[in-house]
mmCIF file of C-alpha atoms in Angstrom:
data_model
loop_
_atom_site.group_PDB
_atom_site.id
_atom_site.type_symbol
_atom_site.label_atom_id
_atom_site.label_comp_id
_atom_site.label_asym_id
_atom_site.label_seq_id
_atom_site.Cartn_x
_atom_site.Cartn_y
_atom_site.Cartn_z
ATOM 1 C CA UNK Z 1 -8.725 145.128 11.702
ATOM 2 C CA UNK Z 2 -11.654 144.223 9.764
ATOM 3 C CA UNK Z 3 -10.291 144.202 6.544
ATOM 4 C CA UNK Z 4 -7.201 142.631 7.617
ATOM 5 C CA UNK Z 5 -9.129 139.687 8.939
ATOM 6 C CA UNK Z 6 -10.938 139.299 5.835
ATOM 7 C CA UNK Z 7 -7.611 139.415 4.075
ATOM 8 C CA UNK Z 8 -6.353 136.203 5.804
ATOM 9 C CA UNK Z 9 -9.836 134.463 5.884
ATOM 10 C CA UNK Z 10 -9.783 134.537 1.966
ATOM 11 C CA UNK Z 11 -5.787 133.853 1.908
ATOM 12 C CA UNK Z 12 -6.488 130.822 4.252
ATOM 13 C CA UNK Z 13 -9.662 129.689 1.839
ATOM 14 C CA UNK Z 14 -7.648 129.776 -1.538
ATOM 15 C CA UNK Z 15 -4.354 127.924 0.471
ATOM 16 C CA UNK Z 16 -7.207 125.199 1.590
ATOM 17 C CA UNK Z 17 -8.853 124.896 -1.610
ATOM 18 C CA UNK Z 18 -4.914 124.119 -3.437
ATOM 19 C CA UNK Z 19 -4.642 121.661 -0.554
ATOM 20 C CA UNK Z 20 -7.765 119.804 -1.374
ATOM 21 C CA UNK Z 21 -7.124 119.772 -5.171
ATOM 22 C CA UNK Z 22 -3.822 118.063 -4.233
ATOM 23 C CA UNK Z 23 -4.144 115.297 -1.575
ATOM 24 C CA UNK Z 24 -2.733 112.137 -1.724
ATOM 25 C CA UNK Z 25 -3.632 108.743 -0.100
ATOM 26 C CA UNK Z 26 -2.124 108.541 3.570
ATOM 27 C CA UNK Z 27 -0.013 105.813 5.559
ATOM 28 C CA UNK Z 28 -3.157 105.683 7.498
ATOM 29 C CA UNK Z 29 -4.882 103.986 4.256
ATOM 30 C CA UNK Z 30 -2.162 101.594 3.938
ATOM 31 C CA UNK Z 31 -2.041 100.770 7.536
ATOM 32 C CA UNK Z 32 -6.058 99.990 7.975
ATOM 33 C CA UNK Z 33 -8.005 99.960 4.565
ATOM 34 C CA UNK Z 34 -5.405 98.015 2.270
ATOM 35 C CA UNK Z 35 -5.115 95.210 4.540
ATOM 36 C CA UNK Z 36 -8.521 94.335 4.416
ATOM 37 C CA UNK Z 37 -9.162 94.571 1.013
ATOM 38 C CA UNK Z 38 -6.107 91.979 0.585
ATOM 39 C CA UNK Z 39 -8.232 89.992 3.122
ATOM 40 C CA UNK Z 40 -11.479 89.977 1.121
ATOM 41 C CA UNK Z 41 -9.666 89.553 -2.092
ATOM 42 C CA UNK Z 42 -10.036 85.156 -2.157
ATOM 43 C CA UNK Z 43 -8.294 85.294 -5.389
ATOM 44 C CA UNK Z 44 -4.522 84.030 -4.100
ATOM 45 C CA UNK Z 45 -2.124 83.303 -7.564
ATOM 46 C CA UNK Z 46 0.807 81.479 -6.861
ATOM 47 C CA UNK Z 47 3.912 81.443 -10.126
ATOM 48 C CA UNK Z 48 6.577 78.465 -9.848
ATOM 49 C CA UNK Z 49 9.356 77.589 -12.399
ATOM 50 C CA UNK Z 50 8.264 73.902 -12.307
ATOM 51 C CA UNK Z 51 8.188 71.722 -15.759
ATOM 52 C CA UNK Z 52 4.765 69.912 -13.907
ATOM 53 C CA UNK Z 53 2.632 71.175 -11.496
ATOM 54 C CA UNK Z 54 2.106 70.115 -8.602
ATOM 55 C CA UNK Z 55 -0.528 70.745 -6.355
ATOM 56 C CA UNK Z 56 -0.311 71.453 -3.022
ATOM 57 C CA UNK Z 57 -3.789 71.101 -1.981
ATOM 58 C CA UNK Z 58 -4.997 67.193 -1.610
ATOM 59 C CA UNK Z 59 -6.929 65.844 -4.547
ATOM 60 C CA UNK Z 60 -9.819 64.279 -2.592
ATOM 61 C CA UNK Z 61 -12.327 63.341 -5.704
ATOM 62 C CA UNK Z 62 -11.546 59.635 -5.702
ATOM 63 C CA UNK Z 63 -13.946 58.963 -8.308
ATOM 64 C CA UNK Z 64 -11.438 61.068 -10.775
ATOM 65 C CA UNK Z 65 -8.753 58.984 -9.698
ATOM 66 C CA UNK Z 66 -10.411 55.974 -10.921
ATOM 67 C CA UNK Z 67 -11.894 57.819 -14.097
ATOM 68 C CA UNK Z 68 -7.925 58.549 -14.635
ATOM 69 C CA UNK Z 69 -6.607 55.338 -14.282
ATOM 70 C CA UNK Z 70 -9.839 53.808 -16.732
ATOM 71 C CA UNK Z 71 -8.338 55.759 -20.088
ATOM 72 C CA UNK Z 72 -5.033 55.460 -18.992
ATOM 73 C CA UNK Z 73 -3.572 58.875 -18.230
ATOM 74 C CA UNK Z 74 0.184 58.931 -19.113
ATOM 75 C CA UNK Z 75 2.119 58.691 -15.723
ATOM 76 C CA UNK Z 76 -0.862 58.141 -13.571
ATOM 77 C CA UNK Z 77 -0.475 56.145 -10.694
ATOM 78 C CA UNK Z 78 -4.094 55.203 -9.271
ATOM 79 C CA UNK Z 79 -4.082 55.586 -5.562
ATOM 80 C CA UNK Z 80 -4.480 52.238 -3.221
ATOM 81 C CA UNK Z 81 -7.241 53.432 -1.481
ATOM 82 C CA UNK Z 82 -9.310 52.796 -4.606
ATOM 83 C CA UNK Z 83 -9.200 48.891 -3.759
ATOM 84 C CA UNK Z 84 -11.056 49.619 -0.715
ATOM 85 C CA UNK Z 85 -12.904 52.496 -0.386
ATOM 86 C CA UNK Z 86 -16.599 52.592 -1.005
ATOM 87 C CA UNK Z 87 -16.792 54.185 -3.731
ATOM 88 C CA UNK Z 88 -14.742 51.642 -5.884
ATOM 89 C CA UNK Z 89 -17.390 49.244 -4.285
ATOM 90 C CA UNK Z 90 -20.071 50.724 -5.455
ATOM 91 C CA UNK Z 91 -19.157 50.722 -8.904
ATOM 92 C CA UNK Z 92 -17.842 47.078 -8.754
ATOM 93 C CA UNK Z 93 -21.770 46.744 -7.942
ATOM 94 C CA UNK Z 94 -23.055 48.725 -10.970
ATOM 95 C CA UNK Z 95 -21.306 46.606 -13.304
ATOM 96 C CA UNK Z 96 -22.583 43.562 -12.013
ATOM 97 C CA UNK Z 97 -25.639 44.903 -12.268
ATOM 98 C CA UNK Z 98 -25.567 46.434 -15.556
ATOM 99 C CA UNK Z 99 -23.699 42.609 -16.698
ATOM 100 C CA UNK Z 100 -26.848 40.888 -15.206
ATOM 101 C CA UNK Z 101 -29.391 42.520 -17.489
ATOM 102 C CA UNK Z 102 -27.303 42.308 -20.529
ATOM 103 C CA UNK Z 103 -27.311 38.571 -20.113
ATOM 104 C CA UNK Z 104 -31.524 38.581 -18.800
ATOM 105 C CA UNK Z 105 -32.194 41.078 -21.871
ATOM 106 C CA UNK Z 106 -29.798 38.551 -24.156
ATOM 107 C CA UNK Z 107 -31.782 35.317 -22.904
ATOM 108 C CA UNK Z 108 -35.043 36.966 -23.604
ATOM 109 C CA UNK Z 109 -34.232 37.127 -26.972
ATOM 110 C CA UNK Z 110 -33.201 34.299 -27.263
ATOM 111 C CA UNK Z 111 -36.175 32.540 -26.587
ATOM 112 C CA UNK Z 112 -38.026 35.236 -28.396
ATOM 113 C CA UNK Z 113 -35.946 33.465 -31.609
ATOM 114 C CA UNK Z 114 -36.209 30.373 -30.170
ATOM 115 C CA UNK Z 115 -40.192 30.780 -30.387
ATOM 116 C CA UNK Z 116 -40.529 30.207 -33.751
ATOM 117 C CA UNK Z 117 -38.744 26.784 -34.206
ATOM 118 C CA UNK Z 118 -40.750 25.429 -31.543
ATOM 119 C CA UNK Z 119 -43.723 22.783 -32.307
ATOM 120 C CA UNK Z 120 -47.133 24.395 -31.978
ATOM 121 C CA UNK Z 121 -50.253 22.917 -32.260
ATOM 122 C CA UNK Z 122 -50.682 19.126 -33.817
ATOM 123 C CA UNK Z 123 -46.375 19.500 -34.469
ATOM 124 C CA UNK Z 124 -46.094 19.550 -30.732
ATOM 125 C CA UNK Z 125 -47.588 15.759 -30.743
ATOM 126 C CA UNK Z 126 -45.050 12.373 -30.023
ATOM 127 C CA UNK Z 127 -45.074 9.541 -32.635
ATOM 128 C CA UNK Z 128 -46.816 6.511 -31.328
ATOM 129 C CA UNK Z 129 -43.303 4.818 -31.943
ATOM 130 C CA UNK Z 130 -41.271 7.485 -29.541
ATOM 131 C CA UNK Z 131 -44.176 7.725 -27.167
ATOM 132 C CA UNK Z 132 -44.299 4.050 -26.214
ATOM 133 C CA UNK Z 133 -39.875 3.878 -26.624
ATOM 134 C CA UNK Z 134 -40.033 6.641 -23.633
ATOM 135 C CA UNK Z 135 -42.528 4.471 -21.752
ATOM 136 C CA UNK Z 136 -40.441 1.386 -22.037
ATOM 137 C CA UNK Z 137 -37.433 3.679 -20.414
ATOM 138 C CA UNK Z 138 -39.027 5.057 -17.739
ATOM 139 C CA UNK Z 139 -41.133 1.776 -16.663
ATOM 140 C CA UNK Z 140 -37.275 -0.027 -16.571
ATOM 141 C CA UNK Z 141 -35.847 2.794 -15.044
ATOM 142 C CA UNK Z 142 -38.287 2.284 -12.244
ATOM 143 C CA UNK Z 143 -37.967 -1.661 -12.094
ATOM 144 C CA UNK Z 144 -34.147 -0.810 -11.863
ATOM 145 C CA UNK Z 145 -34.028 0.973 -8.961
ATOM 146 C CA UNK Z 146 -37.018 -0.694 -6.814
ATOM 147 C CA UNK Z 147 -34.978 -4.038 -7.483
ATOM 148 C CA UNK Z 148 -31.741 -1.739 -6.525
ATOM 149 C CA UNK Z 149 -33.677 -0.308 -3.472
ATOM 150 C CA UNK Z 150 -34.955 -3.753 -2.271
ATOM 151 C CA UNK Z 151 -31.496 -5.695 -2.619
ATOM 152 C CA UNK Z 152 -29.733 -3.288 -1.151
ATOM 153 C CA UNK Z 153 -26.903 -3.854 0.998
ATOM 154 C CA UNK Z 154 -25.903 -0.532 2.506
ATOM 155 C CA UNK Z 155 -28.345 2.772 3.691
ATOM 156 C CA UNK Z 156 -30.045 4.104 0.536
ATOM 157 C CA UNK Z 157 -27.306 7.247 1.129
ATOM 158 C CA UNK Z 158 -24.249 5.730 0.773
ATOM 159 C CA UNK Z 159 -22.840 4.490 -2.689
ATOM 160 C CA UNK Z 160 -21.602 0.770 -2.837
ATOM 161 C CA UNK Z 161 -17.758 0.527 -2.742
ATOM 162 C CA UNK Z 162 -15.587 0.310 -5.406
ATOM 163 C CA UNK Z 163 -13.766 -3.088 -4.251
ATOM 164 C CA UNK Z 164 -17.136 -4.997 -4.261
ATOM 165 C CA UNK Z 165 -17.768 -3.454 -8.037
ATOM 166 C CA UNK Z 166 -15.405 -5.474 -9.581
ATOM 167 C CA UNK Z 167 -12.928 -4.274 -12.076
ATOM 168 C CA UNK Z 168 -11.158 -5.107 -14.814
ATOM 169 C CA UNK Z 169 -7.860 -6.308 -16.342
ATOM 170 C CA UNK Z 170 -7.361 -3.540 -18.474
ATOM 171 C CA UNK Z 171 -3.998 -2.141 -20.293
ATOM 172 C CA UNK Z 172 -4.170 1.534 -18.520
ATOM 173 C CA UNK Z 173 -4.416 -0.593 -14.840
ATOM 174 C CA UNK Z 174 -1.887 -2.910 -15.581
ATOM 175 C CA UNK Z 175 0.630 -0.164 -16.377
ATOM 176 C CA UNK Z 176 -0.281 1.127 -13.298
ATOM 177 C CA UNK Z 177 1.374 -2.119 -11.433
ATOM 178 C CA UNK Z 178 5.210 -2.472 -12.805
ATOM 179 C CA UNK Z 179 6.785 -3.050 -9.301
ATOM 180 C CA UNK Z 180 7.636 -6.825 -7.914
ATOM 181 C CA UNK Z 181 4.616 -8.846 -7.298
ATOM 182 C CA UNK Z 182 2.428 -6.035 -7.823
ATOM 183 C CA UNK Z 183 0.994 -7.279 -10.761
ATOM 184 C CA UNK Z 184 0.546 -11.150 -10.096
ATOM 185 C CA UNK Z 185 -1.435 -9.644 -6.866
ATOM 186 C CA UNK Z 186 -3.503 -7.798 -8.910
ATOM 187 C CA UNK Z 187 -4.570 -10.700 -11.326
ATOM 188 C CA UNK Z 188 -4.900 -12.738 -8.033
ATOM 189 C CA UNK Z 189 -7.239 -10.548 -6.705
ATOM 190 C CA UNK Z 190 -9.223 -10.210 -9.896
ATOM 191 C CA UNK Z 191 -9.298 -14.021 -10.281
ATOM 192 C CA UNK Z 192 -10.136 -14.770 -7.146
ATOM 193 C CA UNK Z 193 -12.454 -12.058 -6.318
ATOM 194 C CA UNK Z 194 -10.489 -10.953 -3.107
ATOM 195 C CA UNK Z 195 -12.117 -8.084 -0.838
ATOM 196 C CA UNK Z 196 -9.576 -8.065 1.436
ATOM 197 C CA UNK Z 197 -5.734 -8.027 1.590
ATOM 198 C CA UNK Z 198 -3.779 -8.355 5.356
ATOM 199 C CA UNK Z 199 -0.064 -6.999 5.166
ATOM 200 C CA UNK Z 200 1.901 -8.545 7.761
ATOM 201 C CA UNK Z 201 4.324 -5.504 8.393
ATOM 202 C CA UNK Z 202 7.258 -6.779 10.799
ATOM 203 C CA UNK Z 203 9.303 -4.405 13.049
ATOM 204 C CA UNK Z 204 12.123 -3.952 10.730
ATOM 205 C CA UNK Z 205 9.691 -2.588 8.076
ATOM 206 C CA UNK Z 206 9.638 0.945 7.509
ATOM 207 C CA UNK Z 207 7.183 3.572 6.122
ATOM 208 C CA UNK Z 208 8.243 4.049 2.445
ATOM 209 C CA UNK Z 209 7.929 -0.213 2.067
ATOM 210 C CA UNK Z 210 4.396 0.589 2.618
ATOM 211 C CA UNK Z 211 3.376 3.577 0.410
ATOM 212 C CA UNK Z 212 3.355 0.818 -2.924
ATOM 213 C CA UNK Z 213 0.415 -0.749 -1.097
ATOM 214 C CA UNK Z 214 -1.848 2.671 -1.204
ATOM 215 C CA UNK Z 215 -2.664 1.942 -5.111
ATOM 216 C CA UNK Z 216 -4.524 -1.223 -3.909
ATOM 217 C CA UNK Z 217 -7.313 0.222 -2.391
ATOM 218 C CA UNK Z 218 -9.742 1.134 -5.003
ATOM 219 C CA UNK Z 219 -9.532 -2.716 -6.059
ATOM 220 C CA UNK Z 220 -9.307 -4.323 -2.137
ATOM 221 C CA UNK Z 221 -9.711 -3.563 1.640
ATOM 222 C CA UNK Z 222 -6.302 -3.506 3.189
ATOM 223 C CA UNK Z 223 -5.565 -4.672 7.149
ATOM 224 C CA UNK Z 224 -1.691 -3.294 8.080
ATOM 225 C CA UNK Z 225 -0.712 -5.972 10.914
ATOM 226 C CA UNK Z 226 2.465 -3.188 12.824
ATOM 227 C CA UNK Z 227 4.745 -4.125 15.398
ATOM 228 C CA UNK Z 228 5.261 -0.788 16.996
ATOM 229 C CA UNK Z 229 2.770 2.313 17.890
ATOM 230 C CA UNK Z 230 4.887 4.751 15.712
ATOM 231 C CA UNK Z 231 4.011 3.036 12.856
ATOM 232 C CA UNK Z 232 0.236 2.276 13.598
ATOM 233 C CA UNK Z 233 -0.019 5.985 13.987
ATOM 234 C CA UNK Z 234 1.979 6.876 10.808
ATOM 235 C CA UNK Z 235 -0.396 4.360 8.657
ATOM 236 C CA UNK Z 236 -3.351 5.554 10.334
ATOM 237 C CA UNK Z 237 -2.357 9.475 9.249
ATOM 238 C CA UNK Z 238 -2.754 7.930 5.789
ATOM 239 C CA UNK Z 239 -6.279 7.379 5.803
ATOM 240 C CA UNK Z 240 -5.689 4.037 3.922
ATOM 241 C CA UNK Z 241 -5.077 1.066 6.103
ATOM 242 C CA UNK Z 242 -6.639 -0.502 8.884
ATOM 243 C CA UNK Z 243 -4.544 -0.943 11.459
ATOM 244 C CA UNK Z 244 -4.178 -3.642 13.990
ATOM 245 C CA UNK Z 245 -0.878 -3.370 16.456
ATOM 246 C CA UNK Z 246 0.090 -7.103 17.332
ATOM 247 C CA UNK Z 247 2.957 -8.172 20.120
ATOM 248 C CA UNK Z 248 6.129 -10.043 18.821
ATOM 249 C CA UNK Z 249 7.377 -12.859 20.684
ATOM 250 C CA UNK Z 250 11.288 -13.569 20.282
ATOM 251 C CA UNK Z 251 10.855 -17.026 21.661
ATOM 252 C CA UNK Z 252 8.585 -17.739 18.995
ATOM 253 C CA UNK Z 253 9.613 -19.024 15.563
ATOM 254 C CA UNK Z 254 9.505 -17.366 12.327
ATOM 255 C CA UNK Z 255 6.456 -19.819 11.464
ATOM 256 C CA UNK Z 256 4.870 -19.457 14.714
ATOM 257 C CA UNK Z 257 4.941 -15.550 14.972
ATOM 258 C CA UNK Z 258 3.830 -15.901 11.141
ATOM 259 C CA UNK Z 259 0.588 -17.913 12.107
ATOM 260 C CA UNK Z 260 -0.288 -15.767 15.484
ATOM 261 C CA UNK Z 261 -0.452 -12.441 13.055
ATOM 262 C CA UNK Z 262 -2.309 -14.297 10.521
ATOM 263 C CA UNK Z 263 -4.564 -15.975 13.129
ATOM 264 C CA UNK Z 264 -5.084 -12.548 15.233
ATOM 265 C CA UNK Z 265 -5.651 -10.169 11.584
ATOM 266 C CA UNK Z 266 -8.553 -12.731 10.430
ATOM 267 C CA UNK Z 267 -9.975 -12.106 13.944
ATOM 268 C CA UNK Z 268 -9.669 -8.576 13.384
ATOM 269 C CA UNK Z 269 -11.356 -8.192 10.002
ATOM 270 C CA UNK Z 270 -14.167 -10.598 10.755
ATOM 271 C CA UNK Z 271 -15.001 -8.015 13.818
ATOM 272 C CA UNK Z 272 -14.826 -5.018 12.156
ATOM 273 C CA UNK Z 273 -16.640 -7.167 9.358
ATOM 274 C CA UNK Z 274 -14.165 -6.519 6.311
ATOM 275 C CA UNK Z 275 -15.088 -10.055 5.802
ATOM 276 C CA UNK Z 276 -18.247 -10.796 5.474
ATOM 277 C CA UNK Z 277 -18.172 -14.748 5.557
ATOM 278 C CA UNK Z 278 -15.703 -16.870 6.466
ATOM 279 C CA UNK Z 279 -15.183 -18.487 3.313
ATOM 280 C CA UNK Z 280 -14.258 -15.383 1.299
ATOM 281 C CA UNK Z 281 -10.623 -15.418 0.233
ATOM 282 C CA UNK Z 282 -7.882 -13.455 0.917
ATOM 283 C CA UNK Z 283 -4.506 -12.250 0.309
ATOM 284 C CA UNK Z 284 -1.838 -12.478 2.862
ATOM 285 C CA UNK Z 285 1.433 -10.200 2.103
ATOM 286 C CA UNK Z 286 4.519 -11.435 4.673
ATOM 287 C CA UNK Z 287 8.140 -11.510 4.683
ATOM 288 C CA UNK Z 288 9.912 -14.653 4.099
ATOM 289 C CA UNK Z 289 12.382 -14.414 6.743
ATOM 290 C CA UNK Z 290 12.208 -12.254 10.058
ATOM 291 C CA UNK Z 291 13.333 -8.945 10.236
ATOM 292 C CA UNK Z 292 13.302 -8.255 6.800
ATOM 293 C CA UNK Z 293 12.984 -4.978 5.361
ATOM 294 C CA UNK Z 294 10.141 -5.660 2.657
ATOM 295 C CA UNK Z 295 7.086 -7.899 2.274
ATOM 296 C CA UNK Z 296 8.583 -10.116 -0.426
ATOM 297 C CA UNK Z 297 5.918 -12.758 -0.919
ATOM 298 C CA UNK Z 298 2.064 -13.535 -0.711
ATOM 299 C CA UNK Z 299 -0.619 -16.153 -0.736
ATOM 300 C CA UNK Z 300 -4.350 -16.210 -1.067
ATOM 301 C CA UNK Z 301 -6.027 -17.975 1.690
ATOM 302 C CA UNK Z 302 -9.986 -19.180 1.762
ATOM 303 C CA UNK Z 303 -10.862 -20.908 5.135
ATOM 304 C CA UNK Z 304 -12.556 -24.062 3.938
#
């Protein structure tokens, strides 16, 4: 029994020991080892048949996309976000920046080469001749404008307007004035140093009549006499005329109506003082008949 025992205990050893030299890896390596190694394995390659790649993850470096679209990548499309987003900002800063002390470090040279043309010593020194020229200016200069201060006519702030300057007759303003009567008004007003002109605009008279009268008012002060509220409104929207709504009469004549606006428009201007005397003239624009559709005729007036 003995031996027999020992017979199988050293069969059994030499069938383990050809087992051993023969093992091969298990499902149960497959199953539980293999998948994590796949897991720990952050390498993950991906083949497509694609002529250009395309990524799948985001490209979130928006400082490359602007680098791209600076030397012009071939097909590159630079994203919108680059209009906006700080970091376009930032560089938009930078530049100015870097621009601004190009242009300090080019003045500064500048005046470093500028340094040497530049009178020093007994060169720096005015002639007697230029010395007392520049005194001369500047003591007139100063006689000017205490004689302009002390005969002034308006606050020190405002500037003197350009129908009391006078003007003249020149070839460039009379090509300016080709209508009807717009020239002999002109001259009129030139002649007779008019400050003021009163347009008698009846009720027949529409809006269009009176846009030729706008290119008197650098030359005149102009007083729009209107029938109707529309039209007061409509001149006053042009920021030209002074306005003054008067109420027709139709039992009154055509030379009675004619002297009530004229009478009632020189009471106007003298109380909003666009005349400063009453013997400064004036030019009175009026329709020769009633209800006509244009101001066809003019006279200049001076109350005596």
């Amino acid at each position: 029994m003995t031996e027999v025992s020992e017979k199988s205990e050293g069969h059994e050893d030499k069938h383990h020991g050809k087992a051993d030299n023969s093992e091969t890896l298990g499902s149960s390596f497959f199953d539980i080892l293999w998948p994590l190694i796949l897991d720990e394995n952050t390498c993950h390659i991906e083949s497509q048949s694609e002529e250009f790649f395309m990524p799948q993850k985001p490209f979130d470096k928006l400082k490359w996309h602007t680098y791209l679209s600076q030397v012009g990548f071939p097909s590159y499309m630079p994203p919108h976000e680059l209009r906006c987003c700080e970091a376009a900002k930032r560089e938009e800063v930078q530049e100015e920046e870097a621009q601004k002390e190009a242009n300090k470090e080019a003045e500064e040279r500048k005046a470093m080469a500028q340094c040497d043309f530049l009178g020093w010593g007994s060169q720096a020194i005015r002639p007697v001749d230029k010395e007392v020229t520049y005194l001369r200016e500047q003591q007139e200069r100063r006689q000017k404008l205490a004689y302009d201060f002390a005969n002034r006519r308006y606050p020190w702030t405002m500037q003197t307007p350009s129908h009391e300057l006078g003007f003249e007759m020149t070839t460039e303003v009379q090509y300016c004035f080709r209508g009807y009567m717009e020239l002999p008004i002109l001259q009129a007003i030139h002649d007779h140093n008019c400050n003021l002109m009163i347009i008698d605009i009846g009720s027949e008279v529409e809006l269009e009549d009176c846009h030729r009268w706008i290119k008197y008012r650098p030359y005149v002060q102009m007083l729009a006499l209107v029938r109707t509220p529309q039209m007061e409104r409509s001149l006053q929207l042009l920021n030209v005329f002074h306005t003054l709504l008067v109420e027709e009469s139709g039992e009154n004549s055509w030379h009675d109506e004619l002297l009530s606006s004229l009478r009632s428009g020189y009471s106007h201007a003298q109380k909003i003082q666009l005349l400063k005397s009453c013997g400064e003239p004036l030019v009175y624009v009026f329709s020769r008949y009633r209800d006509i559709c244009t101001c066809d005729t003019y006279k200049i007036i001076r109350r005596l």
